[in-house]
Amino acid sequence: MHAEEHRESAGERSVESDRGDGDLSFTLAGVRAGYVACLPVALGVGGYGLVFGVLADRAGLSAAEAVLTSATVLAGAAQLVAMELWTDPIPVATVVLTVAVVNLRYVLMGAALRPWFRHLSPLAAYGSVFFTADENWALTMGRLRDGSTNGAFLLGSGLAIWSFWVAATAVGALAGGLITDPARFGLDFVLVAVFVAIAVGLYEGRETLAPWALAFVVAVAGAHLLPGKWYILLGGVAGSLLEVARFDG
Amino acid sequence: MTGELSLDPLVVGVVLAMAVVTYATKAGGLWLLGRVEPSERAEAGLDALPGAVVVAILAPELVGSGPPGWLGAAVVALVTHRTGSVLLAMVAGVGSVVLLRGL
């Protein structure tokens, strides 16, 4: 099932070297290849899933609600941030807006897939991108840039991540319910630990330090001066704007 | 305390809103790039956003957590950097916080 579509005029694309080949396949075998290739990574994602389950339980979600979240949202960092914001009553606007901001990077990641995915049928392309996560997107881009014609790799690798993420969430949520005194087991530190680990993964060398330092200072000041969790958005946007301001090509 | 299988309508509503917003970002880039070309400056800003948000989440927590938290965070960063294993880093970090608090 591959849609034939001729290349648009070459001048339209900014990334010439990334231009996909028109012959992209979308098969069950391709899905399976992606799933198998992503299994080791998915196991690691399962570690985060356990943590998400525990934190969702601590935030007051039932195991069913935690599993529903992982199955439908499928965005690790954003889900963890949402649990950090989750209180009773739920600050709906803050949660949804913050999730959107944390996920804005997916717009870029989806854009990077376009030179290849425009050759797939709309159903295959727009169905596959639901399964985009940082890890399998990186794997997929690597394959496609190396000349792979497997258009189902994102779907297959994403299904691997999805299945481990959802199952681990269920285990974490149920196990978390058995723990009555979180501080005794250091579980109140789990969220800090998760975000430190995510930050290490996002660190791109000394370039990153200035926006992060600004985000840090603005967030600490914001936490003192503003109600609720607005400091998270404020600090994040401040760091991002610094990057925009000092961009010199 | 409600059962583990309960589904609160409001919670389900918020979760589905999170799902819709997330899918919009995932599909948005694919859809949008056929229409507009983001400037490299805007791309640099978007690229910096997740890291800055994560740091903003951490900052007040770290400031308020005291020496056990600072050392625990350092352990997590070191183990993640060295091994790449999040689970190992969590266990090491949480373990060291529990130990340090007991001192």
Coordinates of N, CA, C and O in Angstrom, one line a residue, chain B residues 20-81:
Chain B
V20 N -5.8 14.8 22.7 CA -6.1 15.6 21.5 C -5.0 16.6 21.2 O -4.5 16.7 20.1
V21 N -4.6 17.3 22.3 CA -3.5 18.4 22.2 C -2.2 17.7 21.7 O -1.5 18.2 20.9
T22 N -1.9 16.6 22.3 CA -0.7 15.9 22.0 C -0.7 15.4 20.5 O 0.3 15.6 19.8
Y23 N -1.8 14.8 20.1 CA -1.9 14.3 18.7 C -1.8 15.5 17.7 O -1.2 15.4 16.7
A24 N -2.4 16.7 18.1 CA -2.3 17.8 17.3 C -0.8 18.2 17.1 O -0.5 18.6 15.9
T25 N 0.0 18.1 18.1 CA 1.4 18.5 17.9 C 2.1 17.4 17.0 O 3.0 17.8 16.2
K26 N 1.8 16.2 17.2 CA 2.4 15.1 16.5 C 2.1 15.2 15.0 O 2.9 15.0 14.1
A27 N 0.8 15.4 14.7 CA 0.3 15.5 13.3 C 0.6 16.9 12.7 O 0.7 17.0 11.5
G28 N 0.7 17.9 13.6 CA 0.8 19.3 13.1 C 2.0 19.5 12.2 O 1.8 20.2 11.2
G29 N 3.1 19.0 12.6 CA 4.3 19.3 11.8 C 4.3 18.7 10.4 O 4.6 19.3 9.5
L30 N 3.7 17.5 10.4 CA 3.6 16.8 9.1 C 2.6 17.5 8.2 O 2.9 17.7 7.0
W31 N 1.6 18.0 8.8 CA 0.6 18.8 8.0 C 1.1 20.2 7.6 O 1.0 20.6 6.5
L32 N 1.7 20.8 8.6 CA 2.1 22.2 8.4 C 3.2 22.4 7.4 O 3.2 23.4 6.7
L33 N 4.2 21.5 7.4 CA 5.4 21.7 6.6 C 5.1 21.8 5.1 O 5.8 22.4 4.4
G34 N 3.9 21.2 4.7 CA 3.6 21.3 3.3 C 3.1 22.8 3.0 O 3.0 23.1 1.9
R35 N 2.9 23.6 4.1 CA 2.3 24.9 3.9 C 3.2 26.0 4.3 O 3.3 27.0 3.6
V36 N 3.8 26.0 5.5 CA 4.8 27.0 5.9 C 6.1 26.4 6.2 O 6.2 25.3 6.7
E37 N 7.1 27.3 6.0 CA 8.5 26.9 6.4 C 8.9 27.7 7.6 O 9.0 28.9 7.6
P38 N 9.1 27.0 8.8 CA 9.4 27.8 10.0 C 10.9 28.3 9.8 O 11.7 27.7 9.2
S39 N 11.1 29.5 10.3 CA 12.5 30.1 10.3 C 13.4 29.3 11.2 O 12.9 28.6 12.1
E40 N 14.7 29.3 10.9 CA 15.6 28.5 11.7 C 15.6 29.1 13.1 O 15.9 28.4 14.1
R41 N 15.4 30.4 13.2 CA 15.3 31.1 14.6 C 14.2 30.5 15.4 O 14.4 30.1 16.6
A42 N 13.0 30.3 14.8 CA 11.9 29.7 15.5 C 12.1 28.3 15.8 O 11.8 27.8 16.9
E43 N 12.8 27.6 14.9 CA 13.2 26.2 15.2 C 14.1 26.1 16.4 O 13.9 25.2 17.2
A44 N 15.0 27.0 16.5 CA 16.0 26.9 17.6 C 15.2 27.1 18.9 O 15.5 26.5 19.9
G45 N 14.2 28.0 18.9 CA 13.4 28.3 20.1 C 12.6 27.1 20.5 O 12.5 26.7 21.7
L46 N 11.9 26.5 19.5 CA 11.1 25.3 19.8 C 12.0 24.1 20.3 O 11.6 23.4 21.2
D47 N 13.2 24.0 19.7 CA 14.1 23.0 20.1 C 14.5 23.1 21.6 O 14.8 22.1 22.3
A48 N 14.7 24.3 22.0 CA 15.1 24.6 23.4 C 14.0 24.4 24.4 O 14.3 24.3 25.6
L49 N 12.8 24.4 24.0 CA 11.6 24.4 24.9 C 11.5 23.3 25.8 O 11.4 23.5 27.0
P50 N 11.6 22.0 25.4 CA 11.4 20.9 26.3 C 12.5 20.9 27.5 O 12.1 20.8 28.6
G51 N 13.7 21.2 27.1 CA 14.8 21.2 28.2 C 14.5 22.3 29.2 O 14.6 22.2 30.4
A52 N 14.1 23.5 28.7 CA 13.8 24.7 29.5 C 12.7 24.4 30.5 O 12.7 24.7 31.6
V53 N 11.6 23.7 29.9 CA 10.5 23.4 30.7 C 10.9 22.4 31.9 O 10.5 22.5 33.0
V54 N 11.7 21.4 31.5 CA 12.1 20.4 32.5 C 12.9 21.1 33.6 O 12.7 20.8 34.8
V55 N 13.8 22.0 33.2 CA 14.6 22.7 34.2 C 13.7 23.6 35.1 O 13.9 23.7 36.3
A56 N 12.7 24.2 34.5 CA 11.8 25.0 35.2 C 11.0 24.2 36.3 O 10.7 24.7 37.4
I57 N 10.7 23.0 35.9 CA 10.0 22.1 36.9 C 10.9 21.8 38.0 O 10.5 21.8 39.2
L58 N 12.2 21.5 37.7 CA 13.1 21.0 38.7 C 13.5 22.1 39.7 O 13.8 21.9 40.8
A59 N 13.7 23.3 39.1 CA 14.4 24.4 39.9 C 13.8 24.6 41.3 O 14.6 24.4 42.3
P60 N 12.5 24.9 41.5 CA 12.1 25.1 42.9 C 12.1 23.9 43.7 O 12.4 24.0 44.9
E61 N 11.9 22.7 43.1 CA 12.0 21.4 43.8 C 13.4 21.2 44.4 O 13.5 20.8 45.5
L62 N 14.4 21.5 43.5 CA 15.7 21.3 44.0 C 16.1 22.3 45.0 O 16.8 21.9 46.0
V63 N 15.8 23.6 44.8 CA 16.1 24.6 45.8 C 15.5 24.2 47.2 O 16.2 24.4 48.2
G64 N 14.3 23.7 47.2 CA 13.6 23.3 48.4 C 14.0 22.0 49.0 O 13.7 21.7 50.2
S65 N 14.8 21.2 48.3 CA 15.0 19.8 48.7 C 16.1 19.6 49.7 O 16.3 18.6 50.3
G66 N 17.0 20.6 49.8 CA 18.2 20.5 50.7 C 19.2 19.6 50.2 O 19.1 18.9 49.2
P67 N 20.3 19.5 51.0 CA 21.5 18.7 50.6 C 21.2 17.2 50.2 O 21.8 16.8 49.2
P68 N 20.3 16.5 50.8 CA 20.0 15.1 50.3 C 19.5 15.1 48.9 O 19.9 14.3 48.1
G69 N 18.6 16.0 48.6 CA 18.1 16.2 47.2 C 19.1 16.6 46.2 O 19.1 16.0 45.1
W70 N 20.0 17.5 46.6 CA 21.0 17.9 45.7 C 22.0 16.8 45.3 O 22.3 16.6 44.2
L71 N 22.4 16.0 46.4 CA 23.3 14.9 46.1 C 22.6 13.8 45.4 O 23.2 13.2 44.5
G72 N 21.3 13.6 45.7 CA 20.5 12.6 45.0 C 20.4 12.9 43.5 O 20.6 12.1 42.6
A73 N 20.2 14.2 43.2 CA 20.1 14.7 41.8 C 21.4 14.5 41.1 O 21.4 14.1 39.9
A74 N 22.5 14.8 41.8 CA 23.8 14.6 41.2 C 24.1 13.1 40.9 O 24.6 12.8 39.8
V75 N 23.6 12.2 41.8 CA 23.8 10.8 41.5 C 23.0 10.4 40.3 O 23.5 9.7 39.4
V76 N 21.7 10.8 40.2 CA 20.9 10.5 39.0 C 21.6 11.0 37.8 O 21.6 10.2 36.8
A77 N 22.0 12.2 37.8 CA 22.7 12.8 36.6 C 23.9 12.0 36.2 O 24.0 11.6 35.0
L78 N 24.7 11.6 37.1 CA 25.9 10.9 36.9 C 25.6 9.5 36.3 O 26.2 9.1 35.3
V79 N 24.7 8.8 37.0 CA 24.4 7.4 36.5 C 23.7 7.4 35.2 O 24.0 6.6 34.3
T80 N 22.8 8.4 34.9 CA 22.2 8.5 33.6 C 23.2 8.7 32.5 O 23.2 8.1 31.5
H81 N 24.1 9.7 32.8 CA 25.1 10.0 31.8 C 26.1 8.8 31.5 O 26.4 8.6 30.4

